[in-house]
XYZ file of C-alpha atoms in Angstrom:
308
model
C 10.113 34.671 69.160
C 10.852 31.287 67.607
C 9.813 28.139 69.408
C 12.449 25.929 71.097
C 12.131 23.345 68.358
C 12.722 25.898 65.632
C 15.645 27.712 67.196
C 17.299 24.508 68.402
C 18.163 23.439 64.853
C 19.863 26.688 63.859
C 23.531 27.593 63.907
C 24.653 30.936 65.189
C 25.028 33.685 62.615
C 26.457 37.204 62.419
C 28.853 36.721 65.310
C 31.200 39.619 65.955
C 34.850 39.023 64.974
C 33.893 36.212 62.550
C 33.050 38.203 59.431
C 36.404 38.178 57.615
C 36.171 38.807 53.875
C 39.833 39.306 53.009
C 42.201 36.894 51.249
C 45.067 35.939 53.571
C 47.175 35.128 50.477
C 49.344 32.661 52.395
C 51.235 31.642 49.257
C 52.849 35.093 49.181
C 54.536 34.736 52.605
C 58.176 34.839 51.515
C 61.313 35.961 53.410
C 61.374 39.280 51.536
C 57.672 40.058 51.322
C 57.372 42.415 54.295
C 60.357 44.511 53.201
C 58.917 44.751 49.704
C 55.474 45.741 50.926
C 56.778 48.308 53.395
C 58.686 49.944 50.536
C 55.566 50.163 48.364
C 53.392 53.291 48.819
C 50.253 51.387 47.806
C 50.509 49.065 50.839
C 48.191 49.885 53.705
C 49.452 49.550 57.278
C 47.502 49.076 60.519
C 49.192 50.048 63.783
C 48.453 47.827 66.810
C 49.386 48.643 70.394
C 48.663 46.304 73.321
C 45.718 44.756 71.531
C 44.270 48.113 70.473
C 43.895 49.701 67.053
C 43.021 53.209 65.937
C 39.813 54.362 64.318
C 39.875 56.841 61.452
C 36.270 57.683 62.230
C 33.427 55.944 63.994
C 33.289 52.771 61.901
C 36.589 52.405 60.003
C 40.116 51.511 60.994
C 42.937 53.945 60.343
C 45.000 52.536 57.485
C 48.046 54.503 56.324
C 50.893 54.177 53.818
C 54.157 52.618 55.062
C 56.428 54.811 57.202
C 60.197 54.615 57.626
C 59.821 53.477 61.238
C 57.870 50.374 60.150
C 61.094 48.671 59.075
C 62.144 48.249 62.718
C 58.705 47.223 63.978
C 57.306 43.709 64.192
C 55.236 43.277 61.039
C 52.645 40.730 59.930
C 51.302 40.335 56.394
C 47.534 40.164 56.764
C 46.723 39.425 53.131
C 44.904 41.285 50.384
C 41.661 43.208 50.280
C 40.294 44.686 47.064
C 43.696 44.139 45.453
C 45.544 46.079 48.174
C 48.158 44.415 50.401
C 47.591 44.866 54.130
C 50.218 44.762 56.878
C 49.919 45.127 60.652
C 52.780 46.532 62.721
C 53.157 46.326 66.474
C 54.130 49.559 68.213
C 56.904 49.455 70.808
C 56.181 50.298 74.447
C 57.610 53.792 74.067
C 55.355 54.405 71.033
C 52.128 53.334 72.725
C 49.243 55.815 72.646
C 47.814 57.159 75.861
C 45.387 54.872 77.671
C 42.698 57.543 77.559
C 42.971 58.240 73.822
C 39.415 57.524 72.597
C 40.531 56.893 69.016
C 42.367 53.745 70.172
C 40.073 50.865 71.099
C 40.353 47.189 72.002
C 38.565 44.432 70.147
C 35.563 44.343 72.463
C 34.806 47.964 71.603
C 35.873 47.766 67.961
C 33.969 44.654 66.923
C 30.400 46.023 67.028
C 31.372 49.186 65.140
C 33.445 47.800 62.275
C 32.266 46.351 58.993
C 33.240 42.782 57.980
C 36.405 43.838 56.125
C 38.035 45.766 58.964
C 36.718 43.442 61.676
C 38.319 40.382 60.090
C 41.659 42.118 59.602
C 41.950 43.594 63.076
C 41.180 40.320 64.845
C 43.800 38.587 62.684
C 46.352 41.302 63.465
C 45.769 41.249 67.214
C 45.808 37.449 67.415
C 49.106 37.029 65.549
C 50.829 39.898 67.350
C 49.694 38.481 70.720
C 51.350 35.206 69.757
C 54.587 36.983 68.873
C 54.643 38.757 72.230
C 54.503 35.414 74.048
C 56.957 33.469 71.865
C 60.125 35.493 71.644
C 62.202 32.553 72.891
C 62.465 28.960 71.729
C 60.389 26.514 73.811
C 62.990 23.809 73.157
C 66.226 25.505 74.190
C 65.366 29.013 75.376
C 67.361 30.827 72.669
C 65.889 33.936 71.008
C 63.672 33.390 67.978
C 63.510 35.469 64.802
C 60.491 36.313 62.684
C 60.270 34.787 59.198
C 57.589 34.008 56.590
C 56.060 37.515 56.667
C 55.270 37.260 60.367
C 53.740 33.789 60.488
C 56.724 31.762 61.716
C 59.388 32.231 64.384
C 62.693 30.390 63.938
C 65.093 29.546 66.750
C 68.454 31.260 66.255
C 70.256 28.349 67.957
C 68.702 25.083 66.767
C 66.785 26.299 63.696
C 63.443 24.859 64.857
C 60.390 26.641 63.487
C 57.305 27.590 65.466
C 53.888 28.615 64.145
C 51.076 30.604 65.768
C 48.821 28.525 67.968
C 45.190 28.966 68.931
C 43.797 27.570 72.187
C 40.382 25.913 71.659
C 37.766 26.512 74.331
C 34.217 25.179 74.475
C 31.332 27.397 75.556
C 27.814 26.064 75.962
C 24.214 26.707 76.799
C 22.974 23.915 79.067
C 19.234 23.175 78.994
C 17.075 20.716 80.942
C 14.040 18.622 79.989
C 11.790 21.672 80.440
C 14.032 23.736 78.124
C 15.220 25.930 80.981
C 18.631 27.559 80.574
C 21.448 27.189 83.096
C 23.682 30.214 83.686
C 26.584 30.535 86.071
C 28.360 33.331 87.951
C 32.156 33.185 88.117
C 33.691 33.589 91.551
C 35.368 36.848 90.491
C 32.189 38.434 89.118
C 29.845 40.770 90.991
C 26.430 39.611 92.132
C 23.954 39.405 89.259
C 26.427 38.885 86.433
C 25.733 35.564 84.699
C 27.030 33.792 81.626
C 27.213 30.444 79.906
C 29.662 27.816 81.129
C 32.989 27.472 79.312
C 36.446 25.930 79.533
C 39.541 24.960 77.609
C 39.827 21.719 75.643
C 42.432 19.410 77.158
C 45.031 17.465 75.115
C 43.630 14.321 73.531
C 40.041 15.386 74.192
C 37.182 15.736 71.717
C 35.112 18.896 71.781
C 32.001 17.026 72.920
C 33.948 15.375 75.732
C 35.251 18.781 76.813
C 31.687 20.109 77.031
C 30.606 17.192 79.214
C 33.698 17.407 81.447
C 33.460 21.160 81.994
C 29.755 21.053 82.900
C 30.342 18.172 85.305
C 33.361 19.876 86.901
C 31.806 23.321 87.242
C 28.224 22.557 88.315
C 28.087 18.779 88.944
C 25.693 17.995 86.090
C 25.964 15.075 83.682
C 25.286 15.995 80.053
C 23.824 13.856 77.285
C 23.331 15.236 73.777
C 25.804 17.912 72.639
C 25.297 19.928 69.428
C 27.687 22.352 67.734
C 26.352 25.866 67.042
C 29.209 28.067 65.837
C 32.623 29.530 66.637
C 34.281 32.864 67.330
C 37.954 33.887 67.374
C 38.683 35.354 70.800
C 42.290 36.574 70.939
C 42.406 37.405 74.652
C 45.120 36.436 74.163
C 44.813 33.426 71.794
C 41.553 31.485 71.998
C 38.860 30.334 69.625
C 35.480 29.802 71.268
C 33.530 26.777 70.025
C 29.849 27.118 70.833
C 27.536 24.221 71.734
C 24.177 23.433 73.228
C 24.140 20.633 75.801
C 21.218 18.686 77.289
C 21.475 18.131 81.038
C 20.511 14.723 82.411
C 19.440 16.247 85.730
C 18.691 19.564 87.410
C 20.571 19.425 90.744
C 23.353 21.967 90.284
C 26.358 21.998 92.615
C 28.723 24.882 91.802
C 32.333 23.917 92.415
C 33.152 27.104 94.342
C 36.531 27.363 92.633
C 35.328 28.775 89.325
C 31.551 28.974 89.646
C 30.081 30.661 92.714
C 26.431 30.398 91.730
C 24.345 28.652 89.065
C 20.656 29.154 88.285
C 18.023 27.743 85.958
C 15.908 30.231 83.991
C 12.757 29.934 81.939
C 12.520 32.449 79.107
C 10.062 34.550 81.073
C 12.242 34.493 84.183
C 15.355 35.519 82.302
C 13.586 38.361 80.477
C 12.114 39.654 83.733
C 15.504 39.532 85.493
C 17.291 41.275 82.609
C 14.603 43.961 82.323
C 14.850 44.637 86.050
C 18.648 44.817 85.993
C 18.878 41.871 88.405
C 20.795 39.756 85.875
C 23.549 41.118 83.658
C 24.547 39.068 80.614
C 27.792 38.994 78.669
C 28.318 41.865 76.215
C 26.759 41.597 72.792
C 30.163 41.132 71.137
C 30.624 37.701 72.751
C 29.499 34.281 71.570
C 28.103 33.736 75.070
C 25.481 36.399 74.464
C 24.729 34.924 71.029
C 24.226 31.460 72.522
C 21.844 32.786 75.170
C 19.833 34.712 72.599
C 19.835 31.660 70.306
C 18.124 29.726 73.105
C 15.806 32.635 73.938
C 14.707 33.003 70.330
C 15.377 36.717 69.848
C 17.608 39.508 71.093
C 17.494 40.360 74.773
C 17.697 43.979 75.904
C 20.820 45.460 77.379
C 20.513 46.357 81.075
C 19.002 49.724 81.975
C 21.438 52.516 82.891
C 22.521 52.405 86.518
């Protein structure tokens, strides 16, 4: 285990969903590109349904050649990988696979299994298709919008205004005190024993550091001094990017707000390890940046809870 001084200077690494290695090839996004690619047998297509994608086997996505039905589906040009063009298509409601089909998985299940190439492409596909689902009408006048620029722009059919995908920034932080204890909170909707780092959305006109200080003060009543950036993770549930920080508390008297946070506790490393080993405390899944932040503070990986 690294000492607090050693681990405190490091940025997070090897976060799930952050390992993209493909070329998005944005310069190729022309009005005719999708039609051209979907007519080319060498193109590889990824089907997405309600945020889920299909596995070809245990650790690879199912990529296929274009099909005739793709022309009527919502398509997004993902870019190029190893010289091959990649496209994602969204399946209609009546095409959706069964909920209990084990070959179709959401990002939380897919991320730990996939290699960097597939992981980067599937998170891109899900994020952009989520945006399309929520922006079918113009925010200015309410008229329908149409998809242009290979899936990366929607244009209003009435006023011609163009709209691009948006990502909602959210800060997520480990809060530590003068004794290097870690503060974890339990959301009001979570069962007893489930704890995580504090987090919240960045408000308009607010710096990331200010958002960290505001969220900690609002949720647990603590003032925060030094704030340090540690890393980020795309989190398209439906459209966030999580920006990870460590924050130094200027006190220890926690007062959960009761609206979002029901309970907040300080942990030494020994206390947290004992609680996790005993199954008294459950942490966020390993796919999340929250878990990475906690383990960054701890100095090494923590075990998953024992089977119930």
